[in-house]
Coordinates of C-alpha atoms in Angstrom, one line a residue:
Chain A
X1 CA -83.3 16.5 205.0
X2 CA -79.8 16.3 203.7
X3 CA -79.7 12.2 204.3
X4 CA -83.5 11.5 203.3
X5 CA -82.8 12.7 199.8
X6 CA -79.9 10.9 199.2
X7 CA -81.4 7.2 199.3
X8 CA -80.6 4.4 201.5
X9 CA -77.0 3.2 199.5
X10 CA -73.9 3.6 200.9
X11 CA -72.8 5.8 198.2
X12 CA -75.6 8.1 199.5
X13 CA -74.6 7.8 203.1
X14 CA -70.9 8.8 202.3
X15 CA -72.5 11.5 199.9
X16 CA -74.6 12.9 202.7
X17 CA -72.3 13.0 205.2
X18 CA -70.1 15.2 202.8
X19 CA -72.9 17.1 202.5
X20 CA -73.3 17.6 205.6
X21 CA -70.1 20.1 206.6
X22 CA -70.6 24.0 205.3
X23 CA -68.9 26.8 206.9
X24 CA -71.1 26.8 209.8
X25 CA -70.4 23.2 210.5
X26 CA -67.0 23.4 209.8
X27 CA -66.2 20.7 212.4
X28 CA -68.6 18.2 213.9
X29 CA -68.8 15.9 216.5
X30 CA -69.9 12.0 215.3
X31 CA -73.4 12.7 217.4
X32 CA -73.7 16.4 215.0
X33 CA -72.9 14.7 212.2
X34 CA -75.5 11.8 212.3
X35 CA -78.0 14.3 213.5
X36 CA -77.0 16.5 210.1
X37 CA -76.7 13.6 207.7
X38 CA -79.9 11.8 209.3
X39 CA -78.1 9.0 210.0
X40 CA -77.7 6.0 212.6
X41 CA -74.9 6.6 215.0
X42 CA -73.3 3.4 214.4
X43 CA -73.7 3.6 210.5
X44 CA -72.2 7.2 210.8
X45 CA -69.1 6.0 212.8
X46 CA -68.4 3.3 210.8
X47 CA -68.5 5.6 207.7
X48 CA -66.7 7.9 208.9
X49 CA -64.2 6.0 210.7
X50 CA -63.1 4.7 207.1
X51 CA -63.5 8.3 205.2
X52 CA -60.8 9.3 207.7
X53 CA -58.6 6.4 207.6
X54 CA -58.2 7.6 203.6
X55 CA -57.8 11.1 204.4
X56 CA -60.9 12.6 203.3
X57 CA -62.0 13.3 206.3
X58 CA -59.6 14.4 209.6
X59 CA -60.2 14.2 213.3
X60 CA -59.2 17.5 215.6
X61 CA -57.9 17.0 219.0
X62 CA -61.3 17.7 220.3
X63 CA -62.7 14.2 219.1
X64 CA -64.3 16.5 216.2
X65 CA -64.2 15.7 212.3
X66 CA -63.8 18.0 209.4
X67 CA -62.5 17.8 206.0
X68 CA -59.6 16.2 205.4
X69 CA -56.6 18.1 203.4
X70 CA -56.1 15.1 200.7
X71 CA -59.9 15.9 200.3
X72 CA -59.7 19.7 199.8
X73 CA -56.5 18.8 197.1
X74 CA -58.1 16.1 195.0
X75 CA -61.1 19.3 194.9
X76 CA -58.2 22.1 193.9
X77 CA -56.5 20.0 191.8
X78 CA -59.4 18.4 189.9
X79 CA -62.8 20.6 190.0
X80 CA -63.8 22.2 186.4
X81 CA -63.5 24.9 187.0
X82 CA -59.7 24.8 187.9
X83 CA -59.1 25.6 183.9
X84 CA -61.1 28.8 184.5
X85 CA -59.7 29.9 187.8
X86 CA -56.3 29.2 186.4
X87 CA -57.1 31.1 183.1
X88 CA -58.5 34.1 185.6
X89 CA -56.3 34.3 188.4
X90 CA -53.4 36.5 187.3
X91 CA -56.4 38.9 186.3
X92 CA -58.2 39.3 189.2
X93 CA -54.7 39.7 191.2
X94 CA -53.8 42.6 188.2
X95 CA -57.4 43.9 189.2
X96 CA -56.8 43.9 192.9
X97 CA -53.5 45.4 192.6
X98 CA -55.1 48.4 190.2
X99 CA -58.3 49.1 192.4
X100 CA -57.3 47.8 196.0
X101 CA -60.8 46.8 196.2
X102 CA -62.6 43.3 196.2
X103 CA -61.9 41.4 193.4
X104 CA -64.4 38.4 192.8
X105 CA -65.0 35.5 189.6
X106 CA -68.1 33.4 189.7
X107 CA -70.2 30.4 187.7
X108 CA -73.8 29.7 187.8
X109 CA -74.7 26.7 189.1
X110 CA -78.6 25.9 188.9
X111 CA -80.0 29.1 190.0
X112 CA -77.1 30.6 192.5
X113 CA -73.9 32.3 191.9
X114 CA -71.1 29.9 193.3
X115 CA -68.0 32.2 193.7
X116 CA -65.0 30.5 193.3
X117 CA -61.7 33.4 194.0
X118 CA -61.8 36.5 195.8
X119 CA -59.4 38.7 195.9
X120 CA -59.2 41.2 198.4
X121 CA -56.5 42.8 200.5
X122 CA -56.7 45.0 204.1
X123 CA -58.0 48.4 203.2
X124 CA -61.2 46.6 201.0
X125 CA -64.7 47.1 202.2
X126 CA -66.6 44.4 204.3
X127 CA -67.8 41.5 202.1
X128 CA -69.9 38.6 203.1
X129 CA -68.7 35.9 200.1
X130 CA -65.4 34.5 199.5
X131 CA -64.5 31.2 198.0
X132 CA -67.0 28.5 198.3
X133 CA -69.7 30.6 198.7
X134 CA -73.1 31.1 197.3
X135 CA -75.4 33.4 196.3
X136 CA -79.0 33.7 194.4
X137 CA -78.4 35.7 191.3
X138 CA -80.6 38.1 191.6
X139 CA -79.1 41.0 193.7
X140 CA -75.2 40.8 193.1
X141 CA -73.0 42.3 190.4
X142 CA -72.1 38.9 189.2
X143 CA -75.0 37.5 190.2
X144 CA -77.2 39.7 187.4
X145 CA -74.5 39.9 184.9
X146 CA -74.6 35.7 184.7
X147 CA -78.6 35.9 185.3
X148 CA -78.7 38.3 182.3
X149 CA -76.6 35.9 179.9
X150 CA -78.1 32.7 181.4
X151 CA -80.8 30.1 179.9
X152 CA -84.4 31.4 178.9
X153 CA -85.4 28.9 181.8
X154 CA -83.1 29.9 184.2
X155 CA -84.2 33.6 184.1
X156 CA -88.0 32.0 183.9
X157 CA -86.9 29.7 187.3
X158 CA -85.2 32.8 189.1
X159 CA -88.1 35.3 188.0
X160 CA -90.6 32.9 189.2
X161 CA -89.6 32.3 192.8
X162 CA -90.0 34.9 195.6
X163 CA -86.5 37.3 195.4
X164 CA -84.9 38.0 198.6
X165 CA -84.5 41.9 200.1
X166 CA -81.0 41.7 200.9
X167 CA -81.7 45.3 201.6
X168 CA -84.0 48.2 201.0
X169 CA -82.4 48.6 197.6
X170 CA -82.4 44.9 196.7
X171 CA -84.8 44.9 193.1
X172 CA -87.6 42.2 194.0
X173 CA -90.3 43.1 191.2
X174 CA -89.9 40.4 188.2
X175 CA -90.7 43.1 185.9
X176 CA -88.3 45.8 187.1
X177 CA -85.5 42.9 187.2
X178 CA -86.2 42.0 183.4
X179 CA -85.5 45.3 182.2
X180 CA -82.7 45.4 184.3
X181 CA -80.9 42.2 182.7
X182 CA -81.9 43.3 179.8
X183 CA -79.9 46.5 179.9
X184 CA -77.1 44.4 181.3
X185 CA -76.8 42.2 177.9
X186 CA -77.2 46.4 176.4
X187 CA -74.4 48.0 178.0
X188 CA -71.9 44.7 178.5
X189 CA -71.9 44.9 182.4
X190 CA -73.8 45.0 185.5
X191 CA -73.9 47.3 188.7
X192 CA -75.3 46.2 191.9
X193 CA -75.7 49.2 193.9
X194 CA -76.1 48.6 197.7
X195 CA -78.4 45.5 196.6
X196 CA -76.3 42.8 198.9
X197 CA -75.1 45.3 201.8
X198 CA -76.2 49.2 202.2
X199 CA -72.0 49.4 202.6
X200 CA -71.1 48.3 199.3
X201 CA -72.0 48.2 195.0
X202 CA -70.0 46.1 192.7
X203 CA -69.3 46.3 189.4
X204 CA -69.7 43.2 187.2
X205 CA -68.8 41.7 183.5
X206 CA -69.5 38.2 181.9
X207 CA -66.4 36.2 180.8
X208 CA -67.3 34.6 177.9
X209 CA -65.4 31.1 176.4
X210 CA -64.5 30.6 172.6
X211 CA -68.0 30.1 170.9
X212 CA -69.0 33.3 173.1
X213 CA -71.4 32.0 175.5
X214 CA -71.0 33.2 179.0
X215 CA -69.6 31.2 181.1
X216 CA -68.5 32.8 184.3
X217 CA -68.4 36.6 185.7
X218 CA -65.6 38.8 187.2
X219 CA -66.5 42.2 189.4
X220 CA -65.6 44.5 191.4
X221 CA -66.9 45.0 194.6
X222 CA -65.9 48.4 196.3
X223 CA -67.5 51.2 199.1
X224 CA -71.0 52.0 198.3
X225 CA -70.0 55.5 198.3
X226 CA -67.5 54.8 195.4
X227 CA -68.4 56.1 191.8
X228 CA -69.0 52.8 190.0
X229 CA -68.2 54.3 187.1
X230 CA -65.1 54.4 187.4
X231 CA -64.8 50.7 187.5
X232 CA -66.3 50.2 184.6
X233 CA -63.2 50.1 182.0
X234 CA -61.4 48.0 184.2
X235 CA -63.7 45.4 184.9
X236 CA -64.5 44.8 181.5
X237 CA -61.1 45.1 180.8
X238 CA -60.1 42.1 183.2
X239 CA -63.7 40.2 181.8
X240 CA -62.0 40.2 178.1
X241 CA -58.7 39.2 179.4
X242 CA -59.8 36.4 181.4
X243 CA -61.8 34.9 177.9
X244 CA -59.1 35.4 176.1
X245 CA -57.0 33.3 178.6
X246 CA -59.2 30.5 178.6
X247 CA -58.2 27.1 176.9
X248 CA -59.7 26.8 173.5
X249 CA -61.2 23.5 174.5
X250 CA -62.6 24.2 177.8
X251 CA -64.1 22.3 180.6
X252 CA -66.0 25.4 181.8
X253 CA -69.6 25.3 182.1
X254 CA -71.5 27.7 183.4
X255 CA -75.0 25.9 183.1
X256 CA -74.3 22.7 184.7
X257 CA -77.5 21.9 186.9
X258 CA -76.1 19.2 189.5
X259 CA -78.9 17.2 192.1
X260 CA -78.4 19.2 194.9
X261 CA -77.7 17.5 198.1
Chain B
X1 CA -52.4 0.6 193.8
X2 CA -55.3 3.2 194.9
X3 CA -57.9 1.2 194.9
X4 CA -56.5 -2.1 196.1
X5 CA -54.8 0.2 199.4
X6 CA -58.9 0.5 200.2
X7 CA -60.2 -2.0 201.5
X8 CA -63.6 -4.2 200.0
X9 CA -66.0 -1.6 201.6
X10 CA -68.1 0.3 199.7
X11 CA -67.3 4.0 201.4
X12 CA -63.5 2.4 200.7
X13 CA -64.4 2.5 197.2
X14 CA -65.9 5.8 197.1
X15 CA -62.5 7.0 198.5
X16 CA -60.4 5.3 196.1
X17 CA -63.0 6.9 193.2
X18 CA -62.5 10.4 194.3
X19 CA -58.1 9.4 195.5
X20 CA -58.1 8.8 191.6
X21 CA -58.4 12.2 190.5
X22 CA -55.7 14.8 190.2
X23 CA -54.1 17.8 188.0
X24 CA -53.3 15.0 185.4
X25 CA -56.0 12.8 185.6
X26 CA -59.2 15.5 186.0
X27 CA -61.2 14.2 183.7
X28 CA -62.0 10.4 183.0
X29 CA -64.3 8.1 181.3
X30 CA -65.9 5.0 183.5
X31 CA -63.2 2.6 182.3
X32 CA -60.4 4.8 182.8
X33 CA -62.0 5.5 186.5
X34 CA -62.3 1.7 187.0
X35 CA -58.3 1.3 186.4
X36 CA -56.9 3.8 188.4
X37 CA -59.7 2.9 191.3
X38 CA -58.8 -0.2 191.0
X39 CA -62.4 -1.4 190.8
X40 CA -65.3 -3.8 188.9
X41 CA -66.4 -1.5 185.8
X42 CA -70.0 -2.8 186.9
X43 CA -68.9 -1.5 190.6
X44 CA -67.5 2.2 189.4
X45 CA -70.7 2.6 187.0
X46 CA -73.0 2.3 190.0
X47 CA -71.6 4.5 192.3
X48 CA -70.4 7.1 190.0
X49 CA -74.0 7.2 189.0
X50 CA -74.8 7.8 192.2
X51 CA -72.1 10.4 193.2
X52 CA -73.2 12.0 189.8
X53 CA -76.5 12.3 190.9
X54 CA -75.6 14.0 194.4
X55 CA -73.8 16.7 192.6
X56 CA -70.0 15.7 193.8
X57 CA -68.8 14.4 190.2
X58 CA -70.2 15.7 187.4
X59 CA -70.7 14.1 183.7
X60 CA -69.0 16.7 181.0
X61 CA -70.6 16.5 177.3
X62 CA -67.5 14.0 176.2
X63 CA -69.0 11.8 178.9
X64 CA -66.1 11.9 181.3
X65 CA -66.7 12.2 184.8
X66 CA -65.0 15.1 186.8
X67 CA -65.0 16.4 190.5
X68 CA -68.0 18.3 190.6
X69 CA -68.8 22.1 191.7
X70 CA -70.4 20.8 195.0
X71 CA -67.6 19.1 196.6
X72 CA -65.6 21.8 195.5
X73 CA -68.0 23.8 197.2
X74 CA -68.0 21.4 200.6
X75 CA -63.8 21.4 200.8
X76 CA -63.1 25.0 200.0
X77 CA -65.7 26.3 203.1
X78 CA -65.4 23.7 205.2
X79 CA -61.3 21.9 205.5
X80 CA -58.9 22.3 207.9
X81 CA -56.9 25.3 206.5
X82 CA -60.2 27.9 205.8
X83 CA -59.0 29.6 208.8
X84 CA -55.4 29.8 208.0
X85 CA -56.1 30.7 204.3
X86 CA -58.8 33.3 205.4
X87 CA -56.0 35.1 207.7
X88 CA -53.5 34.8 204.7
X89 CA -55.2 35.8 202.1
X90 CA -55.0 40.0 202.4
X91 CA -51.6 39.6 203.3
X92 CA -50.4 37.4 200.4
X93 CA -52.4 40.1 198.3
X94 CA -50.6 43.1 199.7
X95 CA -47.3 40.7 199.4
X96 CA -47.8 40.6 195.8
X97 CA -48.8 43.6 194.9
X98 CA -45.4 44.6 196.7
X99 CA -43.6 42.4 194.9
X100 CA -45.1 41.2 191.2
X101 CA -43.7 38.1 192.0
X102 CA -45.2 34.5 192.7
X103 CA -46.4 34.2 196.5
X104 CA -47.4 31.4 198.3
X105 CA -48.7 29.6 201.0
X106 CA -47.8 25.8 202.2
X107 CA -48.7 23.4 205.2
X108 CA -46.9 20.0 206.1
X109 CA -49.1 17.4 205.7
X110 CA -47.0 14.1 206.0
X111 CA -43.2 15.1 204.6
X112 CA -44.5 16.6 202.1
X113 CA -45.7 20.8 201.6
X114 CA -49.1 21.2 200.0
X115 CA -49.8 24.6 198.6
X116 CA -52.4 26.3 200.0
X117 CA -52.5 29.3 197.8
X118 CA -50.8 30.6 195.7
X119 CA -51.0 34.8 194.5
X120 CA -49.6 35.7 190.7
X121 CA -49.6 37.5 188.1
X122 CA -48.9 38.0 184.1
X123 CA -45.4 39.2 185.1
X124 CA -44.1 36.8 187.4
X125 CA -41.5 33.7 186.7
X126 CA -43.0 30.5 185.7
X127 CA -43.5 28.1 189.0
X128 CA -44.6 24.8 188.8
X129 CA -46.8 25.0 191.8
X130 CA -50.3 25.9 192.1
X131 CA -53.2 25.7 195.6
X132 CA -53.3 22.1 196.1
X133 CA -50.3 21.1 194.5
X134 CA -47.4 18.7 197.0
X135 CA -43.6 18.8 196.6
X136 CA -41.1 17.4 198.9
X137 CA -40.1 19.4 201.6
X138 CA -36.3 19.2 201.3
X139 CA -36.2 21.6 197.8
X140 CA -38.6 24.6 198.1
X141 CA -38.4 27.5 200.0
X142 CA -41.6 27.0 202.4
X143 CA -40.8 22.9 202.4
X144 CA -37.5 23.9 203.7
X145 CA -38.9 26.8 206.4
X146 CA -41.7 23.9 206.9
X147 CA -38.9 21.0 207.4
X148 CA -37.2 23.2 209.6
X149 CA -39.7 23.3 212.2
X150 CA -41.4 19.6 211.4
X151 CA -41.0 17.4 214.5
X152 CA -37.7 15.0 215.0
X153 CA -39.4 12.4 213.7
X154 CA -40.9 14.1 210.5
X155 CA -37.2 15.5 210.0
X156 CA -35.2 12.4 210.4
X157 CA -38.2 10.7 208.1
X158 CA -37.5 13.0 205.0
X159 CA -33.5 12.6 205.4
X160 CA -33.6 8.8 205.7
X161 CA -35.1 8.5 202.5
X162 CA -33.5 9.2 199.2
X163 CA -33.7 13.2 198.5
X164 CA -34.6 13.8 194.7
X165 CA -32.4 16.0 192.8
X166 CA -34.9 18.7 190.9
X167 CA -31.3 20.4 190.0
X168 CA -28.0 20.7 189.9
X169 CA -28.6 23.1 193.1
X170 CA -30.7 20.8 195.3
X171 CA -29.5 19.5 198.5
X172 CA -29.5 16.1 198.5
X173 CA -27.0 15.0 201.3
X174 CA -28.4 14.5 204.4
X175 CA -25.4 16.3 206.5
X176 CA -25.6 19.3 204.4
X177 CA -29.3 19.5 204.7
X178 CA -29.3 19.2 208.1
X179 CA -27.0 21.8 208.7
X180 CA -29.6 24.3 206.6
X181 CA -32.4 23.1 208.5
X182 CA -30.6 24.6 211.8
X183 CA -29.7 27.6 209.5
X184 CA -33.2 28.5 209.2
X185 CA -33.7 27.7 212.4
X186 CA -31.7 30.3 213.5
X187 CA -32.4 33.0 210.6
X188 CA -35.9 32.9 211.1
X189 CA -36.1 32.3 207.1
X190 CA -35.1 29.9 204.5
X191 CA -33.7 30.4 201.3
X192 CA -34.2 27.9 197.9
X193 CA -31.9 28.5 195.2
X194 CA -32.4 27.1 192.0
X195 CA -33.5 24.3 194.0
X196 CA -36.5 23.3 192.5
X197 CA -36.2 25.3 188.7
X198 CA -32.7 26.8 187.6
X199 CA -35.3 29.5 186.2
X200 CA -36.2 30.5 190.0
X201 CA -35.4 31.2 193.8
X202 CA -37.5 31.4 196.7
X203 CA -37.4 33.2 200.4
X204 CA -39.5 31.7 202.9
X205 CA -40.4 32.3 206.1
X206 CA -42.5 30.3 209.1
X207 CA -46.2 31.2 210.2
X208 CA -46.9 30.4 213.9
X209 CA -49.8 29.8 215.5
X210 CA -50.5 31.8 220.0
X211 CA -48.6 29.1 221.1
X212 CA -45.5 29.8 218.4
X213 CA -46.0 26.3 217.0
X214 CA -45.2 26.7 213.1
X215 CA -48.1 25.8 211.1
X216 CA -47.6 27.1 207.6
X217 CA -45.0 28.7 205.9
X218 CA -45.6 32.3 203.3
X219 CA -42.8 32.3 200.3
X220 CA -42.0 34.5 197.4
X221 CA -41.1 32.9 194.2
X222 CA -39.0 34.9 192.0
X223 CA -36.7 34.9 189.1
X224 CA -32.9 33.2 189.4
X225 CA -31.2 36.7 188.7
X226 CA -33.3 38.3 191.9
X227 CA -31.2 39.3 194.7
X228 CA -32.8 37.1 197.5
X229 CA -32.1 39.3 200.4
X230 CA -33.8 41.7 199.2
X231 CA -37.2 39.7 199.6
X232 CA -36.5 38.9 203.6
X233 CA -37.5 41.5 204.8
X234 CA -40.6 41.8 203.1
X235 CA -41.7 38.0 203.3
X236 CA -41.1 37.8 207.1
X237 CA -43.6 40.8 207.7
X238 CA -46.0 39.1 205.8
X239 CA -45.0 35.7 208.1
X240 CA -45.2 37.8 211.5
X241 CA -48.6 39.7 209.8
X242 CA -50.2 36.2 209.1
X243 CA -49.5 34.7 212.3
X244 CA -50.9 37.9 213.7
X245 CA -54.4 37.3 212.3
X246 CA -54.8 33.9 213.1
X247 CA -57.4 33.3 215.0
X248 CA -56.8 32.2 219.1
X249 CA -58.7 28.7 218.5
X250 CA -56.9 27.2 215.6
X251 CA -57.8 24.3 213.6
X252 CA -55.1 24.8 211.6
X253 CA -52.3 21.9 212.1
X254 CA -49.3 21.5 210.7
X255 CA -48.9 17.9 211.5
X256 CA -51.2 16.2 210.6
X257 CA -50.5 12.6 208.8
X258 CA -53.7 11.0 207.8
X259 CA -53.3 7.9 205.6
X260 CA -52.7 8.3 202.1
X261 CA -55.3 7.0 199.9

């Protein structure tokens, strides 16, 4: 599927065979990367062949391909949200080092939380995202708190489709979830208790830029039997730091709705 | 240069398109993308447009184009150093909330260190260094614990060619640096004084892989005034710790030299 939607150019082909790595195919033989990018063989070895003369891509010893390092830094250097991660990380490290607990920032991007920094140190609880990850927005802490400050049509999209049970305490009913974001935008921040793992909660508040629209979310995500009260205070202590951090004229948008691959 | 280093194949173009951005060029109309890609305006319109369209650049409201979310996305989960920077991460965490003061992590890639990651906060120096950022290897802390343990040929490379002078402190003649190298060598940790900034110093220390190959190096940045010894101690731990958690089958190299784009 990933090739067939991306049109018969050679733009596409490259794009799709980008496309094609996650972190579950991390590193792919030519033959598992045609197969991915629904490709010809030859096509694909010729592409790729010349992505890794530039760098993008790299070969391992075993004959495999993955992402090239001059790839991953023209991402770090260059993505846009590297004013927002720069604006937040000394935050989310002051976080970490108060609560010893996971310490996460994410954007929206169509209708899924992207995270883009975790924080987390050797004594935090098990947690299934980390940088480059994604999530739908209904069922984590900063999943809900950008769902709750996010576009009329967003919230229409997400309500709309079937919600995943992450677990037995994951909210699926539309109506129960409305009232939920609706006390979110109430009370300034969002708790998402045991909704992603029965191990954990998290604790979640929107960063906001200089006009005041939401534009990315910080939490905290600690045991599940851990009071979340208590994280409260400082998450949305960090959440107003981080907006105050970010440059006036920013490139941060939350809301962007990129073609998906 | 970037463009023209290519080749006339489309997927060349694509690579001198994305090769054109960086920290100071992260945002860019069409035109200025044409110059620095070296490429038609007619040619760059087309296959931004398409790249647009597959989500890896993305179109801010000045109309400039940027590296978008998604390829973000692709390099953070899926490059060569997830596994390294997945194993570093608590520790750098723990390093910093040790210390306050800047921590980082750096591969060879070349002669030159790129920063992985780097962990700070409010209260730590100023450092000119951020993840994805590349400094020569014969000034900084990890380019010197990196240098140290860089093949003959990578060594003899970097002290052929002229050293830059970032102070009044750096090590520019090839005897003398030499001489450190073996230093460190024999320490098991390198030192930078004023080096790079007369504002800061740095203690680094190698990170080895089962078979002891060094394949990254963990530093602490901190203020000129610091006492640097008092940082060994702590920053090898964190070196042995890291090298502890990688994971049996690496992907992580140290020596890789793909083409520059």
């Amino acid at each position: 599927m990933i090739g067939a939607r991306m049109g018969p150019t050679v733009t596409g082909r490259v794009a799709a065979l980008l496309g094609a790595f996650d972190t579950t195919h991390a590193a792919m033989s030519l033959t598992e990367l045609a197969r991915r990018a629904e490709l010809p063989l030859t096509t694909t070895h010729r592409i790729v062949g010349e992505l890794a003369r530039s760098g993008l891509l790299e070969r391992d010893d075993a004959g495999r391909y993955r992402i090239g390092l001059r790839l991953w830094e023209i991402a770090s250097t260059a993505a846009r949200t590297v004013d927002l991660r720069d604006a937040a990380l000394p935050v989310l490290q002051e976080l970490y080092a108060a609560t010893h607990e996971n310490v996460q920032l994410a954007v929206l991007d169509g209708t899924e939380a992207v995270y883009l920094e975790r924080v987390s140190g050797p004594r935090a609880v098990h947690i299934i995202t980390r940088a480059g990850s994604r999530l739908p927005v209904h069922a984590s802490g900063v999943g809900l708190a950008l769902l709750a400050h996010a576009p009329v049509e967003v919230q229409d999209e997400v309500l709309a489709a079937p919600l995943r049970r992450f677990t037995r305490y994951t909210v699926t009913d539309p109506r129960r979830l409305r009232r939920a974001l609706a006390d979110i935008r109430r009370d300034g921040y969002a708790i998402s208790d045991r909704q992603i793992e029965t191990v954990s909660l998290s604790v979640a508040a929107p960063i906001r830029d200089r006009t005041g629209r939401v534009v990315a979310a910080v939490s905290v995500v600690a045991a599940a039997q851990t009071d979340p009260r208590q994280l409260i205070a400082p998450v949305r202590a960090a959440a107003t730091s981080i907006s105050r951090r970010l440059p006036i004229v920013t490139t941060v948008d939350a809301h962007s709705r990129p073609a998906k691959l």
